Coordinates of N, CA and C in Angstrom, one line a residue:
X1 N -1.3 15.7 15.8 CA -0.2 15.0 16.4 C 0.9 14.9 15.4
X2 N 2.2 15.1 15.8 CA 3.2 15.5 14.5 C 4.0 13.4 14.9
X3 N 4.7 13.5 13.8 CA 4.6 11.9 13.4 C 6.0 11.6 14.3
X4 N 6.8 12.5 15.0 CA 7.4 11.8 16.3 C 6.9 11.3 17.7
X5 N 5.8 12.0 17.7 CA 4.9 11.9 19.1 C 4.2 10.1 18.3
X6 N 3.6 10.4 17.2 CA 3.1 9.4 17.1 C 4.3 7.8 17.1
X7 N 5.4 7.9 16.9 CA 7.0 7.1 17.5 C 6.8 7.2 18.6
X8 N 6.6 7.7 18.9 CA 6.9 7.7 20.6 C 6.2 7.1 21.4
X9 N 4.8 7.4 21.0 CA 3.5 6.8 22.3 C 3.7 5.1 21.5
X10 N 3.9 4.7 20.3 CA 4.2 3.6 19.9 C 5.3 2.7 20.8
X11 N 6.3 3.4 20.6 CA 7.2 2.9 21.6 C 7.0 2.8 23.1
X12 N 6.7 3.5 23.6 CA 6.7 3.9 24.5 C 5.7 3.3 25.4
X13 N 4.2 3.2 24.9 CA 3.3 2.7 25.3 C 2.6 1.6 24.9
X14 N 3.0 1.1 23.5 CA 2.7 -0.2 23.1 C 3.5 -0.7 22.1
X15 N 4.8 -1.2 23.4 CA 5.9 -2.4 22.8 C 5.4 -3.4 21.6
X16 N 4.7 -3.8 22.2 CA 4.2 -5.2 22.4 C 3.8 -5.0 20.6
X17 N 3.3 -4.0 20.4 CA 2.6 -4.0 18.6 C 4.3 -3.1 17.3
X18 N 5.0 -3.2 18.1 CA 6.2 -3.4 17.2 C 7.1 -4.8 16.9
X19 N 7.5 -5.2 15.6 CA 7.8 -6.1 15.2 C 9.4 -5.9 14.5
X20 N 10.2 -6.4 15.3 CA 11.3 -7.1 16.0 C 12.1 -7.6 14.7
X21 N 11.8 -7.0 13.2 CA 12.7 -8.0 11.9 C 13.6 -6.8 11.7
X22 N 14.6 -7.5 10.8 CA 15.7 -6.7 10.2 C 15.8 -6.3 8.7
X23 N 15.9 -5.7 8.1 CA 16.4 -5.3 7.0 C 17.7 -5.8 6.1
X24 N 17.7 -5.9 5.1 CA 19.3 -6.5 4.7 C 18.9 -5.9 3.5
X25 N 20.4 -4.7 3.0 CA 20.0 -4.0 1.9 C 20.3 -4.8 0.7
X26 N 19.9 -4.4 -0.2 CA 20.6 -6.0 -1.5 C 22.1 -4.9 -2.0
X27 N 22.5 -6.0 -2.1 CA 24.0 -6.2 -2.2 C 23.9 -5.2 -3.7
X28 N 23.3 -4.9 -4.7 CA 23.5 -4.4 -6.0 C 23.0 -2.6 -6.1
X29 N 23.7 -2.3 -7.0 CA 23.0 -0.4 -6.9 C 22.0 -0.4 -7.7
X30 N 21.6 0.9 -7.4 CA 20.4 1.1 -8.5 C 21.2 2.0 -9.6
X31 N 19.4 1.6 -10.6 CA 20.0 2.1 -11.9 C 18.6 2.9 -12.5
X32 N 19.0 4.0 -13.9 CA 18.1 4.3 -13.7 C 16.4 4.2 -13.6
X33 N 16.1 3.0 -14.0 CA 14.8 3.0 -14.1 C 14.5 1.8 -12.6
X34 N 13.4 1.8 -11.6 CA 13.4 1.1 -11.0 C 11.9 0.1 -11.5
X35 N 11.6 -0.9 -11.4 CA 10.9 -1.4 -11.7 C 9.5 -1.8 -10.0
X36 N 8.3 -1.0 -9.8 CA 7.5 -0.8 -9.1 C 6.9 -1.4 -9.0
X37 N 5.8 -2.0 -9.4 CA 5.0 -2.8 -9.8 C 4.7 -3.6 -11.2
X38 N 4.5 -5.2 -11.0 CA 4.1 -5.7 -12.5 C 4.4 -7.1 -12.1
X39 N 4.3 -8.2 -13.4 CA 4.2 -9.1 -13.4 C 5.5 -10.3 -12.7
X40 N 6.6 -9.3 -13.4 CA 7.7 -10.0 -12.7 C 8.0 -9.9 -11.3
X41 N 7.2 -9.8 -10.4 CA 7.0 -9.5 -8.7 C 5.6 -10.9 -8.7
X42 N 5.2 -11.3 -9.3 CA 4.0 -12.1 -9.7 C 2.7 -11.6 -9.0
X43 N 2.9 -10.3 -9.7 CA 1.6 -9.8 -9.2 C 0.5 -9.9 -10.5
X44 N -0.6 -10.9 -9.7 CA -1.0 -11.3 -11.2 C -2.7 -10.1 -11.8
X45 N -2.4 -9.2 -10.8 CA -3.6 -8.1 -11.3 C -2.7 -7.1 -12.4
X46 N -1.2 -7.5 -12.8 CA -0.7 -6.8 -13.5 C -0.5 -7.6 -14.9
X47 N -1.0 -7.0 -15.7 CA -0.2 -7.7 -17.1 C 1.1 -6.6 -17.6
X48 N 1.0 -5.8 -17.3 CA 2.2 -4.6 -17.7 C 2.9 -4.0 -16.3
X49 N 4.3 -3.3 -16.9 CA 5.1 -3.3 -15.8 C 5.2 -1.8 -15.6
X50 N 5.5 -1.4 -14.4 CA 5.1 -0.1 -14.0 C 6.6 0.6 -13.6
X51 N 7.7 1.1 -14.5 CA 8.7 1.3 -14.3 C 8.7 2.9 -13.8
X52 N 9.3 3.5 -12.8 CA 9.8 4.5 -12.6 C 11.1 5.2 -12.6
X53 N 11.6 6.2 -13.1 CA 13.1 7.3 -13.2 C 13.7 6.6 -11.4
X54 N 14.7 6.3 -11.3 CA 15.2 6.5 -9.6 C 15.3 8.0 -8.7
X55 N 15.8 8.8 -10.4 CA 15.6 10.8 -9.5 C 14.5 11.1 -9.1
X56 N 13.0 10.7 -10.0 CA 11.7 11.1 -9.5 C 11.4 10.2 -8.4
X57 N 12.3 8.9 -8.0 CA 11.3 8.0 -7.3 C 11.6 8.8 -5.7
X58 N 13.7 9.4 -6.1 CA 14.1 9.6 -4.8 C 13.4 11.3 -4.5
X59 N 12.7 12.0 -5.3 CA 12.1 13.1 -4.5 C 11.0 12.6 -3.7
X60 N 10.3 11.8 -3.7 CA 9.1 10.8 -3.0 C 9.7 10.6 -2.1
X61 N 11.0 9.3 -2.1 CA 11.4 8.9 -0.9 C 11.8 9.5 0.4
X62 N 12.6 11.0 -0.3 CA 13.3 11.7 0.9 C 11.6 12.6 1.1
X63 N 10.4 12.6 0.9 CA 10.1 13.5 1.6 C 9.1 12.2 2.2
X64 N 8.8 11.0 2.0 CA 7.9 9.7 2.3 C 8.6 9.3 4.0
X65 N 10.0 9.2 3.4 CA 10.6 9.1 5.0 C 10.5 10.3 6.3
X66 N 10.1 11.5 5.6 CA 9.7 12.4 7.1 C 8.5 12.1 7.3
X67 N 7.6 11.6 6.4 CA 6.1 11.7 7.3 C 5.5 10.2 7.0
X68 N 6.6 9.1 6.8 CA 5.7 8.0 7.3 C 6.7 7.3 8.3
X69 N 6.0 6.1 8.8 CA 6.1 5.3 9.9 C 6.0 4.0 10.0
X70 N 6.6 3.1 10.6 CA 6.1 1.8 10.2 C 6.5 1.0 11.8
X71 N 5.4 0.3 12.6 CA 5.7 0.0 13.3 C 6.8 -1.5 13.3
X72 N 6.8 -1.9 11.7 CA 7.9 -3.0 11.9 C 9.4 -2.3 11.5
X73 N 10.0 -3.0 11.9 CA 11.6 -2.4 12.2 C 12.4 -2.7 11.1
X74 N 12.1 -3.7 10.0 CA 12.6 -3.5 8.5 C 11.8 -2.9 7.6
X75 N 10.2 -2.3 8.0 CA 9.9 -1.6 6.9 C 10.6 -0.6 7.1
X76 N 11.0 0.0 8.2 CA 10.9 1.3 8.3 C 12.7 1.5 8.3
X77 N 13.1 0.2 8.8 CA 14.7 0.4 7.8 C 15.1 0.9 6.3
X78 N 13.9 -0.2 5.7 CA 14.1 0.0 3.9 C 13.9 1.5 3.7
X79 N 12.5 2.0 4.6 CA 11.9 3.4 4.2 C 13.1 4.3 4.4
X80 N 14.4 4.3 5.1 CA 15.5 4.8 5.4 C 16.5 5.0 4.8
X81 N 16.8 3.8 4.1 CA 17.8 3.3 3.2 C 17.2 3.6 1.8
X82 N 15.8 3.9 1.4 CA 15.8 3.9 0.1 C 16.1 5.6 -0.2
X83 N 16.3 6.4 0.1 CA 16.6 8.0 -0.5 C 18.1 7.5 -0.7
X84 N 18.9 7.4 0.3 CA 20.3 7.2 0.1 C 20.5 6.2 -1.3
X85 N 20.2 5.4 -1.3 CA 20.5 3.7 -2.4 C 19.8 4.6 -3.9
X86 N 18.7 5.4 -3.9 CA 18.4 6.0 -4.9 C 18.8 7.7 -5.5
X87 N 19.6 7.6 -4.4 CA 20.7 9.0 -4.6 C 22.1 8.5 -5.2
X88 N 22.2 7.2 -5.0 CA 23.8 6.7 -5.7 C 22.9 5.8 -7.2
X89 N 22.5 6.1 -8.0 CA 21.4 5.5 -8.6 C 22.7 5.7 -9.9
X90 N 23.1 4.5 -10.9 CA 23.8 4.9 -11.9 C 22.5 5.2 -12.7
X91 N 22.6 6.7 -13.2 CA 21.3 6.8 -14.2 C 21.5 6.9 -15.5
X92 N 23.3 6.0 -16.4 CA 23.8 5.9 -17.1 C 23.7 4.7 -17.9
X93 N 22.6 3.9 -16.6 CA 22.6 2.3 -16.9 C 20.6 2.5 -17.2
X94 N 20.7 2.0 -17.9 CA 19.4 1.9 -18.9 C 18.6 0.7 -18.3
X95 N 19.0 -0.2 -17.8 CA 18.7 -1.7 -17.3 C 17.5 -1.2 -16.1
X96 N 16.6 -2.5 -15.5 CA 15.6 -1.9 -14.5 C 16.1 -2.8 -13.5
X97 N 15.8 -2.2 -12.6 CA 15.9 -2.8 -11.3 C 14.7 -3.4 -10.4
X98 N 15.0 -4.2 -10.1 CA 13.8 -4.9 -9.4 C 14.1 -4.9 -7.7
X99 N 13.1 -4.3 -7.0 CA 13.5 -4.5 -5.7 C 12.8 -5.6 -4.8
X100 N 14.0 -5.8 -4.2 CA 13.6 -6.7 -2.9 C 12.8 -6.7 -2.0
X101 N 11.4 -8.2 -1.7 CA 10.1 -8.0 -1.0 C 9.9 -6.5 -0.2
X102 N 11.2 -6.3 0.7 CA 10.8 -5.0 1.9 C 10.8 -3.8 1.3
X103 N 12.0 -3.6 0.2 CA 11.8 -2.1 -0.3 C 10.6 -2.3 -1.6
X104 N 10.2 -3.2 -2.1 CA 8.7 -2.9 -2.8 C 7.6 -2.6 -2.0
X105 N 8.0 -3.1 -0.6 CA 6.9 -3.2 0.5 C 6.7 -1.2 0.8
X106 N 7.7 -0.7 0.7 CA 7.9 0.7 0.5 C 7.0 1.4 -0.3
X107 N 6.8 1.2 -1.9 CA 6.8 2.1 -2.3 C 5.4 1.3 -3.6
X108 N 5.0 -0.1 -3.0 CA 4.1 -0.3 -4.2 C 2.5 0.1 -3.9
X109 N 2.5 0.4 -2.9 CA 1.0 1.0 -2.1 C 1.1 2.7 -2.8
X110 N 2.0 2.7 -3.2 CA 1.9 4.1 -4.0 C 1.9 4.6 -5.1
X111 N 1.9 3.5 -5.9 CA 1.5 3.1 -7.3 C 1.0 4.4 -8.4
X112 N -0.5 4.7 -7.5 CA -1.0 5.3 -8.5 C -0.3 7.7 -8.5
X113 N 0.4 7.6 -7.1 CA 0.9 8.5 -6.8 C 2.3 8.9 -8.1
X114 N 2.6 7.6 -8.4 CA 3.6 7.6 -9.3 C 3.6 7.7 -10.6
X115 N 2.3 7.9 -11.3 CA 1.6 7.5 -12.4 C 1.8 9.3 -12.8
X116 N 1.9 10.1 -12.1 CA 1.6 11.4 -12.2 C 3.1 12.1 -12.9
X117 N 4.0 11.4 -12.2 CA 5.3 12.2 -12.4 C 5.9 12.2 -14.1
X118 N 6.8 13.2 -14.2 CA 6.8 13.3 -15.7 C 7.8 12.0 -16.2
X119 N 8.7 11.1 -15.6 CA 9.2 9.9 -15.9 C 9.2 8.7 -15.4
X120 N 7.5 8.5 -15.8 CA 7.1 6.9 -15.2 C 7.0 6.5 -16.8
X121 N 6.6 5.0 -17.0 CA 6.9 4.5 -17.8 C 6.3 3.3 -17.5
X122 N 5.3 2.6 -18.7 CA 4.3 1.5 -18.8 C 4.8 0.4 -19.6
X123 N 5.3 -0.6 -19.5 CA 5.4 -1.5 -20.3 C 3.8 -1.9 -20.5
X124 N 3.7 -2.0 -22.2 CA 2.1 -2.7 -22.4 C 2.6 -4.3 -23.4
X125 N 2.5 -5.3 -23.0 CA 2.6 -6.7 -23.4 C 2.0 -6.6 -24.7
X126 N 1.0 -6.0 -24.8 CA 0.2 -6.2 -26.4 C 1.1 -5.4 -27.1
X127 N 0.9 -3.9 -27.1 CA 1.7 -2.9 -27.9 C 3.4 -3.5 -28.0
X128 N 4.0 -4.1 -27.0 CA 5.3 -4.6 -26.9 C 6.4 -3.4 -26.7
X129 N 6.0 -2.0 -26.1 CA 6.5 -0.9 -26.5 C 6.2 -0.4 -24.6
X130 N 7.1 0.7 -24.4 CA 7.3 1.4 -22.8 C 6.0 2.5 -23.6
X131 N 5.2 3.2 -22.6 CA 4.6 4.0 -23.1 C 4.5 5.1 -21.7
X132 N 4.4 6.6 -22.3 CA 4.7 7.5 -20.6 C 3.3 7.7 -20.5
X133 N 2.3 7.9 -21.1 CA 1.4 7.9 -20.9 C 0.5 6.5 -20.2
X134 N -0.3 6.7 -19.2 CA -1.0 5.4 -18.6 C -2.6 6.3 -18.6
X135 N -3.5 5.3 -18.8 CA -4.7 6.4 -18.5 C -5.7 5.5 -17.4
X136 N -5.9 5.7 -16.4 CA -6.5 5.0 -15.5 C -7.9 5.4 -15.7
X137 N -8.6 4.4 -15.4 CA -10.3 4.8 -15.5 C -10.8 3.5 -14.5
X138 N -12.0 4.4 -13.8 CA -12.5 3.8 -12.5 C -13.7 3.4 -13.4
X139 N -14.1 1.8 -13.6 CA -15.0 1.7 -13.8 C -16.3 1.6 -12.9
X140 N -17.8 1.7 -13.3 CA -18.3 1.6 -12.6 C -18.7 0.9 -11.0
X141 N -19.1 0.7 -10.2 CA -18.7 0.2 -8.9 C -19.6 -1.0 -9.4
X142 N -18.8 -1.9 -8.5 CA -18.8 -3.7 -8.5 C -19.5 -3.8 -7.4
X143 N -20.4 -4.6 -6.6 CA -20.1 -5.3 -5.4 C -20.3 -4.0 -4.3
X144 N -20.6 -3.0 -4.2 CA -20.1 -1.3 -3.8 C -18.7 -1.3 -3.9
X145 N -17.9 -1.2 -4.6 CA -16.4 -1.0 -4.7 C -16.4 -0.5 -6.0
X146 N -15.5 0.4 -5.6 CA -14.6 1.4 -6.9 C -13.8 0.2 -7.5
X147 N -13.5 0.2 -8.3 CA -12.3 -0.8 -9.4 C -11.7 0.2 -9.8
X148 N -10.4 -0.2 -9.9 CA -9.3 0.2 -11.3 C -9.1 -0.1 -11.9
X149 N -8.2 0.3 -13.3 CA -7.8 0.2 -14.3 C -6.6 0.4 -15.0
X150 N -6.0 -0.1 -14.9 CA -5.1 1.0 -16.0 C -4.9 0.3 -17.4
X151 N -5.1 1.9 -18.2 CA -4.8 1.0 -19.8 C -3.5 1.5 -20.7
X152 N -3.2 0.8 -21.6 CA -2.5 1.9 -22.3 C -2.9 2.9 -23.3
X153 N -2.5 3.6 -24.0 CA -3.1 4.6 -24.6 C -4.3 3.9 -25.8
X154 N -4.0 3.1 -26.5 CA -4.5 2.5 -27.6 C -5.4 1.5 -26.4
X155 N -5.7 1.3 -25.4 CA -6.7 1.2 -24.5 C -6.4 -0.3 -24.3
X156 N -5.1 -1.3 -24.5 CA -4.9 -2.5 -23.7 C -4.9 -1.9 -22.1
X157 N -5.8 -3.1 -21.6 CA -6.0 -3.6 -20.3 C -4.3 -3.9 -19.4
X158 N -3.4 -2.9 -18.9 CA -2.2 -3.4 -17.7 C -2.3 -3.7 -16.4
X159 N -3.8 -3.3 -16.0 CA -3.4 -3.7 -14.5 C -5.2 -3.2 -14.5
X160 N -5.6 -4.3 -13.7 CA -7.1 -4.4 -13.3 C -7.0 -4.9 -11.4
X161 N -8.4 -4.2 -10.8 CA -7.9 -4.3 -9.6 C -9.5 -5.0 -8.9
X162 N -8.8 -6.4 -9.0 CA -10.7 -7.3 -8.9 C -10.9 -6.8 -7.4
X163 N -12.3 -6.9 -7.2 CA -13.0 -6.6 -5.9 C -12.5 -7.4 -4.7
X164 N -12.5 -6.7 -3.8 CA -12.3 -8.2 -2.7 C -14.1 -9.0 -2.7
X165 N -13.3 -10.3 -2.4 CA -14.0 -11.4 -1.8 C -14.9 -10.8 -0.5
X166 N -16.5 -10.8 -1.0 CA -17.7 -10.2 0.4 C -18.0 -12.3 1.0
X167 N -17.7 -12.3 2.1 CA -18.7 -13.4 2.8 C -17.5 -14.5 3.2

């Protein structure tokens, strides 16, 4: 099933499970580093911040927006809005950018997809230093669940990913 048919029978056949919000782009441009995941979002499984390039983030975006979908009507605004907003990216300005609840709602479920490209970038709290290298390691299974990891090279702990809660 190609991902318009899947729009469609959504629409079409079950109104009722689409959600009716809006989008509001933030008022400021991007620059070039955007800031993805980390502490200052108060994500507290992160001790280090997960910065990405805006050029590598926008070859993701323009090809994330042909083949995803979102039945709510600001995710799938932001998913629209973010190739364009990261194609006018000053990448002259060194500063990070932090995005707004709906466009992190975008693009933080894809975290580890971003880890790969050649200008991501790790803030590590201990070392006090941006590092391009991250090395992720799945520790053994918890609970039956895979865990993650991520460390920095000299092996501080940035981002640990506790098990869910069984019962």
């Amino acid at each position: 099933m190609k991902l318009g048919e899947v729009i469609s029978f959504f629409k079409d056949e079950h109104p009722g499970l689409m959600r009716d919000t809006s989008f509001t782009p933030p008022a400021y441009g991007c620059t070039r580093w955007i800031l993805v995941r980390g502490p200052a979002y108060g994500e507290i499984s992160f001790r280090g911040s997960l910065l990405v390039e805006a050029k590598e983030l926008l070859d993701w975006a323009d090809d994330h927006v042909k083949n995803c979908w979102s039945t709510d009507k600001a995710d799938q605004q932001a998913r629209e809005f973010l190739p364009t907003w990261l194609s006018e990216a000053d990448l002259d300005d060194e500063s990070v950018t932090l995005l707004g609840n709906t466009l992190r709602s975008v693009v933080e479920d894809y975290d580890q997809n971003f880890l790969a490209f050649g200008n991501t970038r790790l803030y590590c709290p201990d070392c006090n230093v941006l590092v391009g290298k991250v090395l992720v390691i799945k520790p053994a299974l918890k609970e039956g669940m895979q865990m993650h990891e991520w460390t920095c090279p000299i092996g501080h702990r940035v981002y640990y990913e506790e098990p869910p809660k069984l019962g």
